[in-house]
PDB file of C-alpha atoms in Angstrom:
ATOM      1  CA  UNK A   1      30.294 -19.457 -24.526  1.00  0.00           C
ATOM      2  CA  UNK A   2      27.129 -17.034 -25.339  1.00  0.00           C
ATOM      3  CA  UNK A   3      24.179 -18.877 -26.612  1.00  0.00           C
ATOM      4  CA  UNK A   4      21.186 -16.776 -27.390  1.00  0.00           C
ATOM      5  CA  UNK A   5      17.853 -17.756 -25.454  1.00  0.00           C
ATOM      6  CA  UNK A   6      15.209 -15.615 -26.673  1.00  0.00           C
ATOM      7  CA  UNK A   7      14.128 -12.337 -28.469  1.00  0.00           C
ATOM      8  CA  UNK A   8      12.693  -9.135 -27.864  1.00  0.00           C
ATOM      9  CA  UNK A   9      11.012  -6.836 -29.700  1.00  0.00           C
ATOM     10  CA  UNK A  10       8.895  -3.579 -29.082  1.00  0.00           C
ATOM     11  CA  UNK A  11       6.524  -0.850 -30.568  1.00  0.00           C
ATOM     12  CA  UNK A  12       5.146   2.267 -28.850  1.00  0.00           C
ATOM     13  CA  UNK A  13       4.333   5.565 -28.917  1.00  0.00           C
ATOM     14  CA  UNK A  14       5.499   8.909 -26.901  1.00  0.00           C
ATOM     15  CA  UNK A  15       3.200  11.987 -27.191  1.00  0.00           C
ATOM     16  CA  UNK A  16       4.518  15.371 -25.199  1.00  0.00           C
ATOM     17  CA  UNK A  17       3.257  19.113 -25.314  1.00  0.00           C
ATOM     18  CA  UNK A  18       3.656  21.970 -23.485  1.00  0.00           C
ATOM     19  CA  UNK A  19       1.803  25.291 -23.823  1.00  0.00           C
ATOM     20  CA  UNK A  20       0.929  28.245 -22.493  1.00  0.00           C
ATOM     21  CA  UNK A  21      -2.492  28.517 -21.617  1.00  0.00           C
ATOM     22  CA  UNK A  22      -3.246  32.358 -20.722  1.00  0.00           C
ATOM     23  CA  UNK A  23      -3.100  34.113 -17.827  1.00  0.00           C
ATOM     24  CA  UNK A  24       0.513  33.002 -16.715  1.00  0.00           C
ATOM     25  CA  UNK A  25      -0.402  29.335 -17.181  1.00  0.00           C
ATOM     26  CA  UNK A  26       1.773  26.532 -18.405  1.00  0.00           C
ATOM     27  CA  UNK A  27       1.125  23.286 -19.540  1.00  0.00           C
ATOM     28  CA  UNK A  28       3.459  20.103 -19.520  1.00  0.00           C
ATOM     29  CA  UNK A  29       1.844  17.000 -20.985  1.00  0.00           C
ATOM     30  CA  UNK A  30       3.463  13.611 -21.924  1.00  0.00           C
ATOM     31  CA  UNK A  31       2.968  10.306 -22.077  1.00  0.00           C
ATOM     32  CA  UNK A  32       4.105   6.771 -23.322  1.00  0.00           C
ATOM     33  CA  UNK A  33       2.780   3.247 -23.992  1.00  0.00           C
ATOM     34  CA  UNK A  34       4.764   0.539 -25.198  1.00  0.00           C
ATOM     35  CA  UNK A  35       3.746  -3.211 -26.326  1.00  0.00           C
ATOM     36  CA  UNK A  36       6.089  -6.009 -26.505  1.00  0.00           C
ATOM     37  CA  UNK A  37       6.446  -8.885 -28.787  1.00  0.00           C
ATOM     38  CA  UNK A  38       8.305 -11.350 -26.500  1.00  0.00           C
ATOM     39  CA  UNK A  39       8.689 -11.328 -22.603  1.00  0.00           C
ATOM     40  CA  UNK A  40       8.185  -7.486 -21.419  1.00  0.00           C
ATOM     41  CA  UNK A  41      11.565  -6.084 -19.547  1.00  0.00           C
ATOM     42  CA  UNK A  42      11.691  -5.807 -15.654  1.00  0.00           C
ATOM     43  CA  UNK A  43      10.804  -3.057 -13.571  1.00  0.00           C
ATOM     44  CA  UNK A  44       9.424  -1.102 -16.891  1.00  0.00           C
ATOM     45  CA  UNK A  45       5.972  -0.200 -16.756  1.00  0.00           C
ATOM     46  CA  UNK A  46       3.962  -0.241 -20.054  1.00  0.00           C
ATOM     47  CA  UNK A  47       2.300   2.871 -19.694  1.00  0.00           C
ATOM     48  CA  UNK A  48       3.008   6.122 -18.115  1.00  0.00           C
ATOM     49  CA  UNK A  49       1.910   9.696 -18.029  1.00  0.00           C
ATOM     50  CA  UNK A  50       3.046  12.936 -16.326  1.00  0.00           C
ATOM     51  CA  UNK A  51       1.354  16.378 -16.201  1.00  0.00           C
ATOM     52  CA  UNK A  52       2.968  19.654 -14.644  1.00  0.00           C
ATOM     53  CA  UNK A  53       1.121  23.072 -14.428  1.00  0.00           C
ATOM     54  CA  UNK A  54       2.744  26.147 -12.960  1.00  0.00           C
ATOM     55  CA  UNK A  55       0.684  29.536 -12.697  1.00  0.00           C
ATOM     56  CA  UNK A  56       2.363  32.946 -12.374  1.00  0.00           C
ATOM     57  CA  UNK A  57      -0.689  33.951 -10.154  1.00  0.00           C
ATOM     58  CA  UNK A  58       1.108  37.772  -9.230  1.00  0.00           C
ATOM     59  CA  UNK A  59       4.509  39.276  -9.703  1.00  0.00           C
ATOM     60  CA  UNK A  60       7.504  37.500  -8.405  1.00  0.00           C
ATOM     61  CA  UNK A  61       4.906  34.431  -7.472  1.00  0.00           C
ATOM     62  CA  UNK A  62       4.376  30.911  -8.586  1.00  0.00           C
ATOM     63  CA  UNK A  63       2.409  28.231  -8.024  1.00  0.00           C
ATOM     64  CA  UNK A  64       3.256  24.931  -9.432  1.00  0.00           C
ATOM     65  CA  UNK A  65       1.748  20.803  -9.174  1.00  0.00           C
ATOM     66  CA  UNK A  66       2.187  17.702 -11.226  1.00  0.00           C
ATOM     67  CA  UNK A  67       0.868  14.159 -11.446  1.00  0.00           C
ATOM     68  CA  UNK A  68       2.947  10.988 -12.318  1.00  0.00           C
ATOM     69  CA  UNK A  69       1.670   8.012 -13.161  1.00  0.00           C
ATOM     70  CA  UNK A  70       3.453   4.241 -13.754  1.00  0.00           C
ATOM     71  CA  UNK A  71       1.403   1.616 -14.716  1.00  0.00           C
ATOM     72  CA  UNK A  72       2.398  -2.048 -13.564  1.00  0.00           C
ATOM     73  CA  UNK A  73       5.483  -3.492 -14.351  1.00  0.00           C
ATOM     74  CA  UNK A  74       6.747  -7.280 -14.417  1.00  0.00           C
ATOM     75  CA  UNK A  75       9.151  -8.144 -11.754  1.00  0.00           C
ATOM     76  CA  UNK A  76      10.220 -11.179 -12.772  1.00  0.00           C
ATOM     77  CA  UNK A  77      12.137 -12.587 -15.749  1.00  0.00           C
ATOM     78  CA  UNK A  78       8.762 -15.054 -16.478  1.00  0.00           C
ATOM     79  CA  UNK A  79       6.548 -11.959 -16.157  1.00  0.00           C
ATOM     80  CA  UNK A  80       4.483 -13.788 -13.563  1.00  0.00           C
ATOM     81  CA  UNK A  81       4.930 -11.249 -11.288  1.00  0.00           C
ATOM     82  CA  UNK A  82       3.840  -7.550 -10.681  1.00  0.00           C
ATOM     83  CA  UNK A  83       4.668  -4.529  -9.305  1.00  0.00           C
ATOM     84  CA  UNK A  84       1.537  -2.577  -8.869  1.00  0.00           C
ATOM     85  CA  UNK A  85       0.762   0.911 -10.869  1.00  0.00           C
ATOM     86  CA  UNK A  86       0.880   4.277  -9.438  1.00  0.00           C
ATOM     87  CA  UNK A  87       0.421   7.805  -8.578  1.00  0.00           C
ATOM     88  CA  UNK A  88       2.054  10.127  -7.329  1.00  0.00           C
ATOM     89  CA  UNK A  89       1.117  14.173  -6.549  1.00  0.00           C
ATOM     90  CA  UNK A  90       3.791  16.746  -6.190  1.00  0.00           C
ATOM     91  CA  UNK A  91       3.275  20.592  -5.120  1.00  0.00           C
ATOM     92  CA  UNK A  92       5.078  23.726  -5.163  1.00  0.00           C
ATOM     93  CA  UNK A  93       5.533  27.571  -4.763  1.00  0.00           C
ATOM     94  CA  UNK A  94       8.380  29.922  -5.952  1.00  0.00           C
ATOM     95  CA  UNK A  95       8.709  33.282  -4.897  1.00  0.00           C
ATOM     96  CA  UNK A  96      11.617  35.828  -6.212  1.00  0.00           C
ATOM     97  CA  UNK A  97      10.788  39.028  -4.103  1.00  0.00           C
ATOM     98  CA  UNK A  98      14.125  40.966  -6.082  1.00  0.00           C
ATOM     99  CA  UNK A  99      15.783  39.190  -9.087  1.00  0.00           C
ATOM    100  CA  UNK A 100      18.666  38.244  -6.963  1.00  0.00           C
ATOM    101  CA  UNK A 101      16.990  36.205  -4.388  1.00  0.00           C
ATOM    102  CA  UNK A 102      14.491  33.398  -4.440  1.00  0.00           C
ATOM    103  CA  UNK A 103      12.805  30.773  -2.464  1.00  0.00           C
ATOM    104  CA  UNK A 104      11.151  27.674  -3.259  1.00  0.00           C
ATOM    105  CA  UNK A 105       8.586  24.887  -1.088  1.00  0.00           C
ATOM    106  CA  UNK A 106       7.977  21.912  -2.105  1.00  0.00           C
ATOM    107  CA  UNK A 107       5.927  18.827  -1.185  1.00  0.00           C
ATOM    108  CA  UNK A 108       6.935  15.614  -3.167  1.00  0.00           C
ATOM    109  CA  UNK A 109       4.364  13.005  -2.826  1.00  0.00           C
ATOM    110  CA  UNK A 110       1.930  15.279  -1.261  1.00  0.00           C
ATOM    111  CA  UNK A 111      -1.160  13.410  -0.283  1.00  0.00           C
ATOM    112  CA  UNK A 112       2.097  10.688   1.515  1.00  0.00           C
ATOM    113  CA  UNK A 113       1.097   7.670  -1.051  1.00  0.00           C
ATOM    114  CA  UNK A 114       2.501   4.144  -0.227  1.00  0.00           C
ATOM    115  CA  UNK A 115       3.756   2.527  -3.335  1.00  0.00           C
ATOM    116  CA  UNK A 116       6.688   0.427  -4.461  1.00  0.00           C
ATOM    117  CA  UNK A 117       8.899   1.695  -7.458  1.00  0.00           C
ATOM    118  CA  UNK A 118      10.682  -1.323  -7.474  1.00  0.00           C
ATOM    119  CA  UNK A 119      10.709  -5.210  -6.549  1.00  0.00           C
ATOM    120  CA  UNK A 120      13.919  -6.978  -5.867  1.00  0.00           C
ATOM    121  CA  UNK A 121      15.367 -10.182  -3.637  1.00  0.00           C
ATOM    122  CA  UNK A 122      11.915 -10.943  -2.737  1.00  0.00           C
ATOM    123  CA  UNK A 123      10.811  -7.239  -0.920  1.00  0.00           C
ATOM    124  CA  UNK A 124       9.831  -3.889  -2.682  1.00  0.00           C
ATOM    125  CA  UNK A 125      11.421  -0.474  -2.465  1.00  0.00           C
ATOM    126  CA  UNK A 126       9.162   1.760  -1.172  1.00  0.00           C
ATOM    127  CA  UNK A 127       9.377   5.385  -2.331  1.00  0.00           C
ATOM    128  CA  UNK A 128      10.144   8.000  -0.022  1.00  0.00           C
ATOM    129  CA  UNK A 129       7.007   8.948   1.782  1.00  0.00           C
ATOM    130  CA  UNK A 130       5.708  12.825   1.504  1.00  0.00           C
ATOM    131  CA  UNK A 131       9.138  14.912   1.943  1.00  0.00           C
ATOM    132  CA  UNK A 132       9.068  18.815   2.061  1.00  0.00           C
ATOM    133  CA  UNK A 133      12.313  20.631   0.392  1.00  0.00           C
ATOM    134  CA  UNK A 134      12.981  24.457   0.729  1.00  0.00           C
ATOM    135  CA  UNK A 135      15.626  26.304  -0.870  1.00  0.00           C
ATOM    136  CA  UNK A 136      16.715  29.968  -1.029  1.00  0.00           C
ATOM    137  CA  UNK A 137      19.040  31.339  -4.119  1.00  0.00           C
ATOM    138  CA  UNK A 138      20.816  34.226  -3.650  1.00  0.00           C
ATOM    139  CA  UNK A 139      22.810  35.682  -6.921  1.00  0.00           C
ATOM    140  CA  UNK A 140      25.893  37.585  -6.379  1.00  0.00           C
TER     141      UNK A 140
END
């Protein structure tokens, strides 16, 4: 038997934009905030924003970075409990010395934040702390 305990309803708003700015750089822009009428879902924060800017600084060259931000979310059912906001910093560089080969850096969580994206069975999951990648692409 299903018996219906509750409802849920919700307004918000997503703005995005991306432009170029001059001088080979871009612009990535968006953000969302929602209100709820009724108990507000787990794990979902209320409010977020990101921003990425890459810059084609010479030929063959890039420099990229970005900023992500979660505001708190409830981590209970009651919404008596929170999961604290963040932010988080990621860097980069691409470099594509011949238009068959390319390598990338990057630094995810670059100034090695501690924050929880999630709360469960009584403990958080931390996210990973700062983490390097590199990659080559080679075109045949």
């Amino acid at each position: 038997m299903v018996q219906q305990v509750g409802q849920q309803s919700s307004r918000g708003v997503k703005l995005a934009g991306a432009g170029d700015l001059g001088r080979g750089v871009r612009i990535n822009i968006n953000g969302t905030a929602v209100s709820y009428a009724g108990k507000v879902p787990v794990q979902v924060p209320q409010v977020s924003a990101k921003l990425w800017m890459s810059w084609n600084f010479a030929p063959g060259w890039e420099a990229q970075g970005g900023v992500r931000f979660a505001g708190q979310a409830y981590t209970d059912y009651a919404n008596t409990q929170t999961r604290p906001g963040y932010t988080v910093v990621s860097l980069g560089f691409n470099w594509q010395p011949h238009p068959a080969l390319g390598f990338s850096a990057r630094l995810q969580n670059a100034f090695d934040e501690t924050y929880a994206t999630i709360y469960y069975d009584g403990g958080y999951l931390l996210a990973p702390p700062l983490t390097a990648h590199f990659a080559m692409r080679v075109g045949f």
